[in-house]
Amino acid sequence: MIRAVDIKKSFDDVEVLKGISTVFEKGKTNLIIGRSGAGKTVFLKLLVSLMSPTDGDIWYDDVNITTLNKRELIDLRKDIGMLFQGSALFDSMTVEENIRFPLDMFTKKTKKEKQDRVDEMIEVVNLEGSNNKYPGEISGGMQKRVGIARSIVLNPKYLFCDEPNSGLDPKTSLVIDELIQKITRENKITTIINTHDMNSVMEIGEKINLLHQGRLAWVGNKDEVLESDNELLQNFIFASPFLQRLRKRAMNNK
Amino acid sequence: MILTFFYHLGRFVNLLKLMIARPENGGMYWKETMRQMNDIGIGSLIIVCMIALFIGAVSAVQIAYQLGGQIVPMYYTGYIVRDMTIIEMAPTLTCLVLAGKVGSNIAAEIGGMRQKEQIDALEIMGVNTAAYLVFPKIIAALFVVPLLVAIAAFVAIIGGYLAVVPTGMITESEYVFGLRSFFVPYNITIMFVKAVVFGVILTSIPAYQGYFVGGGSMELGQANMNAVVYSNITILFFDFIITLMMT
């Protein structure tokens, strides 16, 4: 479980986050959604300690990460996996080498043990046959899957995903979403996804946090989205007239 | 301007300080150092040899022409080419060329990694990125640049020979006699001290420029340019300081 308590973040005179408190639950896909400029990426970077908050605390279970020194943070990060928006794969390494990198760097496993783990990960993300391809030789969706495999290869307790569906078609997005949800449930990981993909919200949003202008505007799950009368939420989720008509129809049919 | 200079100097020193840490995995650092040695050394060998060959050739022809055999004996050509190459041409010119070739490559590589969030990915994994990305490059340069400089000195002397002996400007025995005359072994020390210092400069400054790059391709281009320009200026500045201190 990760708990954010009254998180504030300012850049010079601009206050980007204005006191956010929320809980990200273990074994669930927790979503952070919001319009561009709402502060989602900054919030995610604070949660993974790539930035420090101006004020407030972030608790990983019973550890307040805002008080940790660099060495303690490095130790904690071994429990964190992260999927980046652009996958952030190492261009000079093959699919297999990318996935094996954390194992090479942080474990003392034998060559065979590492290879077995890599093969297992490749199977989990359905990338059999792509072991020796370079990131530039595979599609965006496959790159995301390699990114997922690399981020979970060390069995992290916390998984962060920054816009996992950006640049992907709806079908591939669904595959990625299902994969993340499956991994989260099977491994009892605390997963936090930063997204503005509405399909993801409605498919895997077990806990949804809507940010608006640096504040938490709504918290709920995918089932509560339709019925909520929160105007900010409705304007965000059902932004187009087409979606608004669909929602109206769905509500009338209830 | 002065404030900006000290801001960058402070951040540069901080980056170097961050490198001093126990490696997460010595084997991975060793592998990366070997890769860098290959990139910097083998990857630059041909260009370094070509430049050294021509520098030696032009120097020899110019010196032979200037001496003209009137007052100063012609064998001085070999002597001047040798000392000029060892003390100045080989370390300084080789490292200026390397600052362009290797420096821009390092700035682009690390800068690209920053922009594609690969450095963030390493940080999240718990890797000390300053140590993993910068330290192996500096260590590799510490060993490889002096080797390249020594090769450049040798090739430049050969270049001088090829330019003035077969063309008949001076005789082979004159050139070789010049090469053997007035040799001061201490000059070799000066050459290697320069090579080591320049090696650190031409890897650390570009690494700094790449590590802190922001934005997009414009910023990356700017960082590349800064890497080469600042490395060159710093190399020339330290060339002056070392020459002043050691001669």
Coordinates of C-alpha atoms in Angstrom, one line a residue:
Chain A
M1 CA 0.0 0.0 0.0
I2 CA 1.2 3.5 -0.8
R3 CA -0.2 6.5 1.1
A4 CA 0.2 10.1 0.0
V5 CA -0.4 12.6 2.8
D6 CA -1.1 16.3 1.9
I7 CA 1.4 16.4 -1.0
K8 CA 2.4 19.8 -2.3
K9 CA 4.9 20.6 -5.0
S10 CA 5.9 24.0 -6.3
F11 CA 8.3 25.0 -9.1
D12 CA 9.5 28.5 -8.3
D13 CA 6.3 30.4 -7.7
V14 CA 4.0 27.9 -9.4
E15 CA 2.2 25.5 -7.2
V16 CA 1.6 22.4 -9.3
L17 CA 0.2 20.1 -6.5
K18 CA -1.9 21.8 -3.8
G19 CA -2.2 19.2 -1.1
I20 CA -3.1 15.7 -2.3
S21 CA -4.0 12.9 0.1
T22 CA -4.9 9.5 -1.2
V23 CA -4.3 5.8 -0.7
F24 CA -3.2 3.3 -3.4
E25 CA -4.3 -0.1 -2.4
K26 CA -2.3 -3.4 -2.6
G27 CA -3.4 -5.9 -5.3
K28 CA -5.4 -3.3 -7.1
T29 CA -4.9 -1.2 -10.2
N30 CA -4.9 2.3 -8.9
L31 CA -5.4 5.0 -11.6
I32 CA -4.4 8.6 -11.6
I33 CA -6.4 10.5 -14.3
G34 CA -6.8 14.1 -15.3
R35 CA -6.4 16.6 -18.1
S36 CA -3.1 17.6 -19.4
G37 CA -1.4 19.9 -16.9
A38 CA -3.4 18.6 -14.0
G39 CA -0.2 17.5 -12.3
K40 CA -0.4 13.7 -12.9
T41 CA 3.2 13.2 -14.1
V42 CA 4.6 15.4 -11.3
F43 CA 2.5 13.4 -8.8
L44 CA 3.8 10.1 -10.2
K45 CA 7.4 11.3 -10.1
L46 CA 7.0 12.3 -6.5
L47 CA 5.5 8.9 -5.7
V48 CA 8.5 7.1 -7.2
S49 CA 10.9 9.6 -5.6
L50 CA 12.3 10.9 -8.8
M51 CA 11.4 14.3 -7.3
S52 CA 10.9 15.5 -3.7
P53 CA 7.7 17.1 -2.5
T54 CA 7.7 20.7 -1.2
D55 CA 5.5 19.5 1.6
G56 CA 3.8 16.3 2.7
D57 CA 4.7 12.6 3.2
I58 CA 4.6 9.5 1.1
W59 CA 4.4 6.2 2.9
Y60 CA 5.3 2.9 1.3
D61 CA 3.6 0.6 3.8
D62 CA 5.2 1.8 7.0
V63 CA 8.2 3.7 5.5
N64 CA 8.1 7.4 4.9
I65 CA 10.2 7.8 1.7
T66 CA 10.5 11.6 2.1
T67 CA 12.8 11.1 5.0
L68 CA 15.1 8.5 3.4
N69 CA 18.6 9.3 2.4
K70 CA 20.0 8.4 -1.0
R71 CA 21.4 5.0 0.0
E72 CA 18.1 4.0 1.7
L73 CA 16.2 5.2 -1.4
I74 CA 18.4 3.1 -3.7
D75 CA 17.6 0.1 -1.5
L76 CA 13.9 0.8 -1.6
R77 CA 13.9 1.2 -5.3
K78 CA 14.7 -2.5 -5.7
D79 CA 11.1 -3.1 -4.7
I80 CA 9.8 -0.7 -7.4
G81 CA 9.1 -1.4 -11.1
M82 CA 8.2 1.2 -13.5
L83 CA 6.9 1.2 -17.1
F84 CA 7.6 4.5 -18.8
Q85 CA 5.6 6.3 -21.4
G86 CA 8.1 5.6 -24.1
S87 CA 9.1 2.3 -22.6
A88 CA 12.7 3.6 -21.9
L89 CA 14.3 0.4 -23.3
F90 CA 18.0 0.5 -23.8
D91 CA 18.6 0.8 -27.5
S92 CA 21.9 -1.1 -27.6
M93 CA 20.4 -4.1 -25.9
T94 CA 18.2 -6.9 -27.3
V95 CA 14.8 -7.7 -25.8
E96 CA 16.4 -10.5 -23.7
E97 CA 19.3 -8.3 -22.5
N98 CA 16.8 -5.5 -21.5
I99 CA 14.8 -7.9 -19.4
R100 CA 17.9 -9.4 -17.9
F101 CA 19.6 -6.1 -17.0
P102 CA 18.1 -5.8 -13.5
L103 CA 19.0 -9.4 -12.8
D104 CA 22.6 -8.8 -13.9
M105 CA 22.9 -5.7 -11.9
F106 CA 21.2 -6.7 -8.7
T107 CA 21.2 -10.4 -8.2
K108 CA 23.8 -13.1 -7.8
K109 CA 21.8 -15.7 -9.7
T110 CA 23.6 -18.1 -12.0
K111 CA 23.5 -17.7 -15.7
K112 CA 21.0 -20.5 -16.0
E113 CA 18.7 -19.1 -13.3
K114 CA 18.8 -15.7 -15.0
Q115 CA 18.0 -17.2 -18.4
D116 CA 15.1 -19.2 -16.8
R117 CA 13.7 -16.0 -15.3
V118 CA 14.0 -14.1 -18.5
D119 CA 12.3 -16.9 -20.4
E120 CA 9.5 -16.9 -17.8
M121 CA 9.0 -13.2 -18.2
I122 CA 9.0 -13.4 -22.0
E123 CA 6.3 -16.0 -21.7
V124 CA 4.2 -13.9 -19.3
V125 CA 4.2 -10.9 -21.7
N126 CA 3.8 -13.1 -24.8
L127 CA 7.0 -12.2 -26.6
E128 CA 8.2 -15.6 -27.5
G129 CA 10.5 -15.5 -30.5
S130 CA 11.6 -11.9 -30.0
N131 CA 14.4 -12.6 -27.6
N132 CA 17.2 -11.4 -29.9
K133 CA 15.4 -8.4 -31.5
Y134 CA 16.4 -4.8 -30.7
P135 CA 13.9 -2.3 -29.5
G136 CA 14.0 -0.5 -32.8
E137 CA 13.0 -3.8 -34.6
I138 CA 9.7 -4.3 -32.6
S139 CA 6.4 -2.5 -32.5
G140 CA 5.3 0.0 -29.8
G141 CA 3.0 -2.5 -28.2
M142 CA 5.8 -5.1 -28.0
Q143 CA 8.2 -2.4 -26.6
K144 CA 5.6 -1.8 -23.8
R145 CA 5.5 -5.5 -23.1
V146 CA 9.3 -5.7 -22.9
G147 CA 9.1 -2.7 -20.5
I148 CA 6.5 -4.5 -18.3
A149 CA 8.7 -7.6 -18.3
R150 CA 11.7 -5.6 -17.3
S151 CA 9.8 -3.8 -14.6
I152 CA 8.5 -7.0 -12.9
V153 CA 11.5 -9.3 -13.4
L154 CA 12.7 -8.6 -9.8
N155 CA 9.3 -9.2 -8.4
P156 CA 8.6 -5.7 -7.2
K157 CA 6.1 -4.8 -4.5
Y158 CA 5.1 -1.6 -6.3
L159 CA 4.5 -1.1 -10.0
F160 CA 4.2 2.3 -11.6
C161 CA 3.0 2.8 -15.2
D162 CA 3.2 6.2 -16.9
E163 CA 0.7 6.4 -19.8
P164 CA 1.1 2.7 -20.7
N165 CA -1.3 3.1 -23.6
S166 CA 0.0 6.2 -25.2
G167 CA 0.6 5.7 -29.0
L168 CA -1.1 2.3 -29.0
D169 CA -4.3 1.3 -30.9
P170 CA -7.3 0.4 -28.8
K171 CA -6.9 -3.4 -29.2
T172 CA -3.2 -3.4 -28.1
S173 CA -4.1 -1.0 -25.3
L174 CA -6.6 -3.5 -24.0
V175 CA -3.9 -6.3 -24.1
I176 CA -1.5 -4.1 -22.1
D177 CA -4.2 -3.2 -19.6
E178 CA -5.2 -6.8 -19.1
L179 CA -1.6 -7.8 -18.7
I180 CA -1.0 -5.2 -16.0
Q181 CA -4.1 -6.1 -14.2
K182 CA -3.3 -9.8 -14.3
I183 CA 0.3 -9.2 -13.0
T184 CA -1.1 -6.9 -10.2
R185 CA -3.6 -9.5 -9.0
E186 CA -1.3 -12.6 -9.3
N187 CA 1.6 -11.0 -7.6
K188 CA -0.4 -8.8 -5.1
I189 CA 1.4 -5.7 -6.3
T190 CA 0.4 -2.1 -5.5
T191 CA 0.0 -0.8 -9.1
I192 CA -0.4 2.9 -9.9
I193 CA -1.2 3.9 -13.5
N194 CA -1.1 7.4 -14.8
T195 CA -3.4 7.6 -17.8
H196 CA -5.9 9.6 -19.7
D197 CA -7.1 6.6 -21.7
M198 CA -10.8 6.3 -21.1
N199 CA -10.8 2.6 -22.1
S200 CA -8.3 1.9 -19.3
V201 CA -10.4 3.8 -16.8
M202 CA -13.5 1.8 -17.6
E203 CA -11.7 -1.6 -17.9
I204 CA -9.2 -1.7 -15.1
G205 CA -10.0 1.3 -12.8
E206 CA -10.3 -0.4 -9.5
K207 CA -9.5 2.8 -7.8
I208 CA -9.5 6.0 -9.7
N209 CA -8.1 9.3 -8.6
L210 CA -9.0 12.3 -10.7
L211 CA -6.7 15.3 -10.5
H212 CA -7.8 18.7 -11.4
Q213 CA -5.6 21.8 -11.2
G214 CA -3.3 20.2 -8.7
R215 CA -6.1 18.9 -6.4
L216 CA -7.8 15.6 -6.0
A217 CA -11.2 16.2 -7.5
W218 CA -12.8 12.7 -7.3
V219 CA -12.0 9.2 -6.0
G220 CA -14.0 6.1 -6.9
N221 CA -14.0 3.0 -9.0
K222 CA -15.0 2.2 -12.6
D223 CA -18.5 1.2 -11.5
E224 CA -19.1 4.6 -9.9
V225 CA -17.9 6.6 -12.8
L226 CA -21.2 6.4 -14.7
E227 CA -23.3 7.3 -11.8
S228 CA -21.2 10.0 -10.3
D229 CA -22.6 13.5 -10.6
N230 CA -19.2 15.1 -10.2
E231 CA -19.1 17.6 -13.0
L232 CA -15.3 17.6 -13.4
L233 CA -15.3 13.8 -13.8
Q234 CA -18.2 13.8 -16.3
N235 CA -16.6 16.6 -18.3
F236 CA -13.3 14.6 -18.4
I237 CA -14.6 11.1 -19.0
F238 CA -17.3 12.0 -21.4
A239 CA -15.6 14.8 -23.1
S240 CA -17.1 14.4 -26.6
P241 CA -20.8 14.9 -27.4
F242 CA -20.8 11.3 -28.7
L243 CA -19.7 9.9 -25.4
Q244 CA -22.2 12.2 -23.6
R245 CA -25.0 10.8 -25.7
L246 CA -23.8 7.2 -24.9
R247 CA -23.8 7.9 -21.2
K248 CA -27.3 9.4 -21.3
R249 CA -28.5 6.4 -23.1
A250 CA -26.8 4.0 -20.6
M251 CA -28.4 5.9 -17.7
N252 CA -31.8 5.8 -19.3
N253 CA -31.6 2.1 -19.8
K254 CA -30.8 1.5 -16.2
Chain B
M1 CA 27.9 35.1 -16.5
I2 CA 30.1 34.5 -13.5
L3 CA 27.2 33.1 -11.5
T4 CA 26.3 30.8 -14.4
F5 CA 29.9 29.6 -14.5
F6 CA 29.9 28.7 -10.8
Y7 CA 26.4 27.2 -11.1
H8 CA 27.7 24.8 -13.7
L9 CA 31.0 24.2 -12.0
G10 CA 29.2 23.3 -8.7
R11 CA 26.8 20.9 -10.6
F12 CA 29.8 19.4 -12.4
V13 CA 31.7 18.8 -9.2
N14 CA 28.5 17.3 -7.6
L15 CA 28.1 14.9 -10.5
L16 CA 31.7 13.8 -10.1
K17 CA 31.1 13.4 -6.4
L18 CA 28.1 11.2 -7.0
M19 CA 30.3 8.8 -9.1
I20 CA 32.3 7.9 -6.0
A21 CA 30.2 5.1 -4.6
R22 CA 30.4 1.4 -4.3
P23 CA 29.3 -0.2 -7.6
E24 CA 26.0 -2.1 -7.5
N25 CA 27.8 -4.9 -9.4
G26 CA 31.5 -4.7 -10.3
G27 CA 31.1 -7.1 -13.2
M28 CA 28.6 -4.8 -15.0
Y29 CA 30.9 -1.8 -14.5
W30 CA 33.8 -3.7 -15.8
K31 CA 31.8 -4.8 -18.9
E32 CA 30.8 -1.2 -19.5
T33 CA 34.4 0.1 -19.1
M34 CA 35.6 -2.5 -21.6
R35 CA 32.8 -1.4 -24.0
Q36 CA 33.9 2.2 -23.6
M37 CA 37.6 1.3 -24.1
N38 CA 36.6 -0.3 -27.4
D39 CA 34.5 2.7 -28.5
I40 CA 37.0 5.3 -27.5
G41 CA 40.1 3.4 -28.4
I42 CA 39.5 1.2 -31.4
G43 CA 36.7 3.5 -32.7
S44 CA 39.1 6.5 -32.8
L45 CA 42.3 4.8 -33.9
I46 CA 42.0 5.4 -37.7
I47 CA 41.1 9.1 -37.4
V48 CA 43.8 9.7 -34.9
C49 CA 46.4 8.0 -37.1
M50 CA 45.3 9.9 -40.2
I51 CA 45.5 13.2 -38.5
A52 CA 48.8 12.4 -36.8
L53 CA 50.3 11.3 -40.1
F54 CA 49.4 14.5 -41.8
I55 CA 50.4 16.7 -38.9
G56 CA 53.8 15.0 -38.8
A57 CA 54.2 15.3 -42.6
V58 CA 53.2 19.0 -42.7
S59 CA 55.4 19.9 -39.7
A60 CA 58.4 18.1 -41.2
V61 CA 58.0 19.8 -44.6
Q62 CA 57.5 23.2 -43.0
I63 CA 60.5 22.9 -40.7
A64 CA 62.7 21.6 -43.5
Y65 CA 61.6 24.5 -45.7
Q66 CA 62.2 27.1 -42.9
L67 CA 65.6 25.7 -42.0
G68 CA 66.7 25.7 -45.6
G69 CA 70.1 24.2 -44.5
Q70 CA 71.8 27.5 -44.3
I71 CA 72.7 28.1 -40.7
V72 CA 70.9 25.3 -38.8
P73 CA 71.7 21.8 -39.9
M74 CA 69.0 19.9 -41.6
Y75 CA 69.0 17.0 -39.1
Y76 CA 67.3 19.5 -36.8
T77 CA 64.1 18.7 -38.8
G78 CA 63.9 15.2 -37.1
Y79 CA 64.7 16.6 -33.7
I80 CA 62.1 19.4 -33.9
V81 CA 59.4 17.1 -35.4
R82 CA 60.0 14.6 -32.6
D83 CA 59.9 17.1 -29.7
M84 CA 57.1 19.2 -31.1
T85 CA 55.0 16.0 -31.6
I86 CA 55.8 14.5 -28.2
I87 CA 55.3 17.7 -26.1
E88 CA 52.5 19.4 -28.0
M89 CA 51.1 18.0 -31.2
A90 CA 50.3 14.4 -30.2
P91 CA 48.6 15.0 -26.8
T92 CA 46.8 18.3 -27.7
L93 CA 45.8 17.8 -31.3
T94 CA 44.8 14.2 -30.7
C95 CA 42.7 15.2 -27.7
L96 CA 41.1 18.1 -29.5
V97 CA 40.1 15.7 -32.2
L98 CA 38.9 13.1 -29.6
A99 CA 36.9 15.9 -27.9
G100 CA 35.0 16.3 -31.2
K101 CA 34.5 12.7 -32.0
V102 CA 34.3 11.0 -28.6
G103 CA 32.9 14.0 -26.7
S104 CA 30.0 14.6 -29.0
N105 CA 29.3 10.9 -29.0
I106 CA 29.2 10.8 -25.2
A107 CA 27.0 13.9 -24.9
A108 CA 24.6 12.5 -27.5
E109 CA 24.5 9.0 -26.0
I110 CA 23.8 10.2 -22.4
G111 CA 21.6 13.1 -23.5
G112 CA 19.5 10.7 -25.6
M113 CA 19.2 8.4 -22.6
R114 CA 18.0 11.3 -20.5
Q115 CA 15.4 12.4 -23.1
K116 CA 14.1 8.9 -23.6
E117 CA 13.7 8.4 -19.8
Q118 CA 16.3 5.6 -19.8
I119 CA 18.3 7.4 -17.1
D120 CA 15.0 7.7 -15.0
A121 CA 14.5 4.0 -15.7
L122 CA 18.0 3.2 -14.3
E123 CA 17.4 5.4 -11.3
I124 CA 14.1 3.7 -10.5
M125 CA 15.9 0.3 -10.7
G126 CA 18.2 1.6 -8.0
V127 CA 21.3 2.2 -10.2
N128 CA 23.6 5.1 -9.4
T129 CA 23.4 6.6 -12.9
A130 CA 26.2 9.1 -12.4
A131 CA 28.5 6.2 -11.5
Y132 CA 27.3 3.7 -14.1
L133 CA 27.1 6.1 -17.0
V134 CA 30.0 8.5 -16.4
F135 CA 32.6 6.6 -14.3
P136 CA 33.4 3.8 -16.9
K137 CA 33.9 6.4 -19.6
I138 CA 36.4 8.4 -17.5
I139 CA 38.3 5.2 -16.5
A140 CA 38.3 4.0 -20.1
A141 CA 39.7 7.3 -21.3
L142 CA 42.4 7.3 -18.5
F143 CA 43.8 4.1 -20.1
V144 CA 43.0 4.5 -23.7
V145 CA 43.7 8.2 -24.4
P146 CA 47.4 7.9 -23.4
L147 CA 47.7 4.9 -25.7
L148 CA 46.2 6.8 -28.6
V149 CA 48.4 9.8 -27.9
A150 CA 51.5 7.5 -27.9
I151 CA 50.4 6.0 -31.2
A152 CA 49.7 9.4 -32.6
A153 CA 53.3 10.6 -31.6
F154 CA 54.8 7.5 -33.3
V155 CA 52.7 7.9 -36.5
A156 CA 53.4 11.7 -36.7
I157 CA 57.2 11.0 -36.7
I158 CA 56.7 8.4 -39.4
G159 CA 54.6 10.9 -41.3
G160 CA 57.4 13.4 -41.0
Y161 CA 59.8 10.8 -42.4
L162 CA 57.6 10.0 -45.3
A163 CA 57.1 13.6 -46.2
V164 CA 60.7 14.7 -46.3
V165 CA 62.9 11.7 -46.9
P166 CA 61.4 10.1 -50.1
T167 CA 60.9 13.6 -51.5
G168 CA 64.6 14.4 -51.1
M169 CA 64.2 17.4 -48.8
I170 CA 66.6 15.8 -46.4
T171 CA 68.4 12.4 -46.2
E172 CA 67.2 9.5 -44.2
S173 CA 70.3 9.5 -42.0
E174 CA 69.8 13.2 -41.3
Y175 CA 66.2 12.7 -40.2
V176 CA 67.1 9.6 -38.1
F177 CA 70.1 11.4 -36.6
G178 CA 67.8 14.3 -35.7
L179 CA 65.3 11.9 -34.1
R180 CA 68.1 10.5 -31.9
S181 CA 69.5 13.9 -30.9
F182 CA 69.0 15.7 -27.7
F183 CA 66.3 13.3 -26.4
V184 CA 64.9 14.3 -23.0
P185 CA 62.9 11.3 -21.6
Y186 CA 61.0 13.8 -19.3
N187 CA 59.2 15.0 -22.4
I188 CA 57.4 11.7 -22.5
T189 CA 56.2 12.2 -19.0
I190 CA 54.8 15.6 -20.1
M191 CA 53.0 13.9 -23.0
F192 CA 51.4 11.3 -20.7
V193 CA 50.4 13.8 -18.0
K194 CA 48.7 15.8 -20.7
A195 CA 47.0 12.8 -22.2
V196 CA 45.6 11.7 -18.8
V197 CA 44.3 15.1 -17.9
F198 CA 42.8 15.7 -21.4
G199 CA 41.3 12.2 -21.3
V200 CA 39.4 13.1 -18.1
I201 CA 38.3 16.4 -19.6
L202 CA 37.1 15.1 -22.9
T203 CA 34.9 12.5 -21.2
S204 CA 33.6 14.3 -18.1
I205 CA 32.5 17.5 -19.7
P206 CA 30.5 15.9 -22.5
A207 CA 29.0 13.5 -19.9
Y208 CA 27.9 16.4 -17.8
Q209 CA 26.4 18.2 -20.8
G210 CA 24.5 15.0 -21.8
Y211 CA 23.4 14.1 -18.2
F212 CA 21.7 17.4 -17.6
V213 CA 20.2 17.9 -21.0
G214 CA 16.5 18.9 -21.1
G215 CA 13.8 19.4 -23.7
G216 CA 14.1 18.1 -27.2
S217 CA 16.4 17.8 -30.2
M218 CA 17.4 21.5 -30.1
E219 CA 18.6 21.1 -26.5
L220 CA 20.4 17.9 -27.4
G221 CA 22.2 19.6 -30.3
Q222 CA 23.1 22.5 -28.1
A223 CA 24.5 20.1 -25.5
N224 CA 26.6 18.4 -28.2
M225 CA 28.0 21.7 -29.3
N226 CA 28.7 22.8 -25.8
A227 CA 30.4 19.5 -25.0
V228 CA 32.8 20.0 -27.9
V229 CA 33.4 23.7 -27.4
Y230 CA 33.9 23.6 -23.6
S231 CA 36.0 20.5 -23.8
N232 CA 38.3 22.1 -26.4
I233 CA 38.6 25.3 -24.4
T234 CA 39.3 23.4 -21.2
I235 CA 41.9 21.2 -22.9
L236 CA 43.7 24.3 -24.3
F237 CA 43.6 25.9 -20.8
F238 CA 45.0 22.9 -19.1
D239 CA 47.6 22.5 -21.9
F240 CA 48.8 25.9 -20.9
I241 CA 48.8 25.2 -17.2
I242 CA 50.6 21.8 -17.5
T243 CA 53.2 23.3 -19.9
L244 CA 53.7 26.1 -17.4
M245 CA 54.1 23.8 -14.5
M246 CA 56.2 21.1 -16.1
T247 CA 58.6 23.0 -18.2

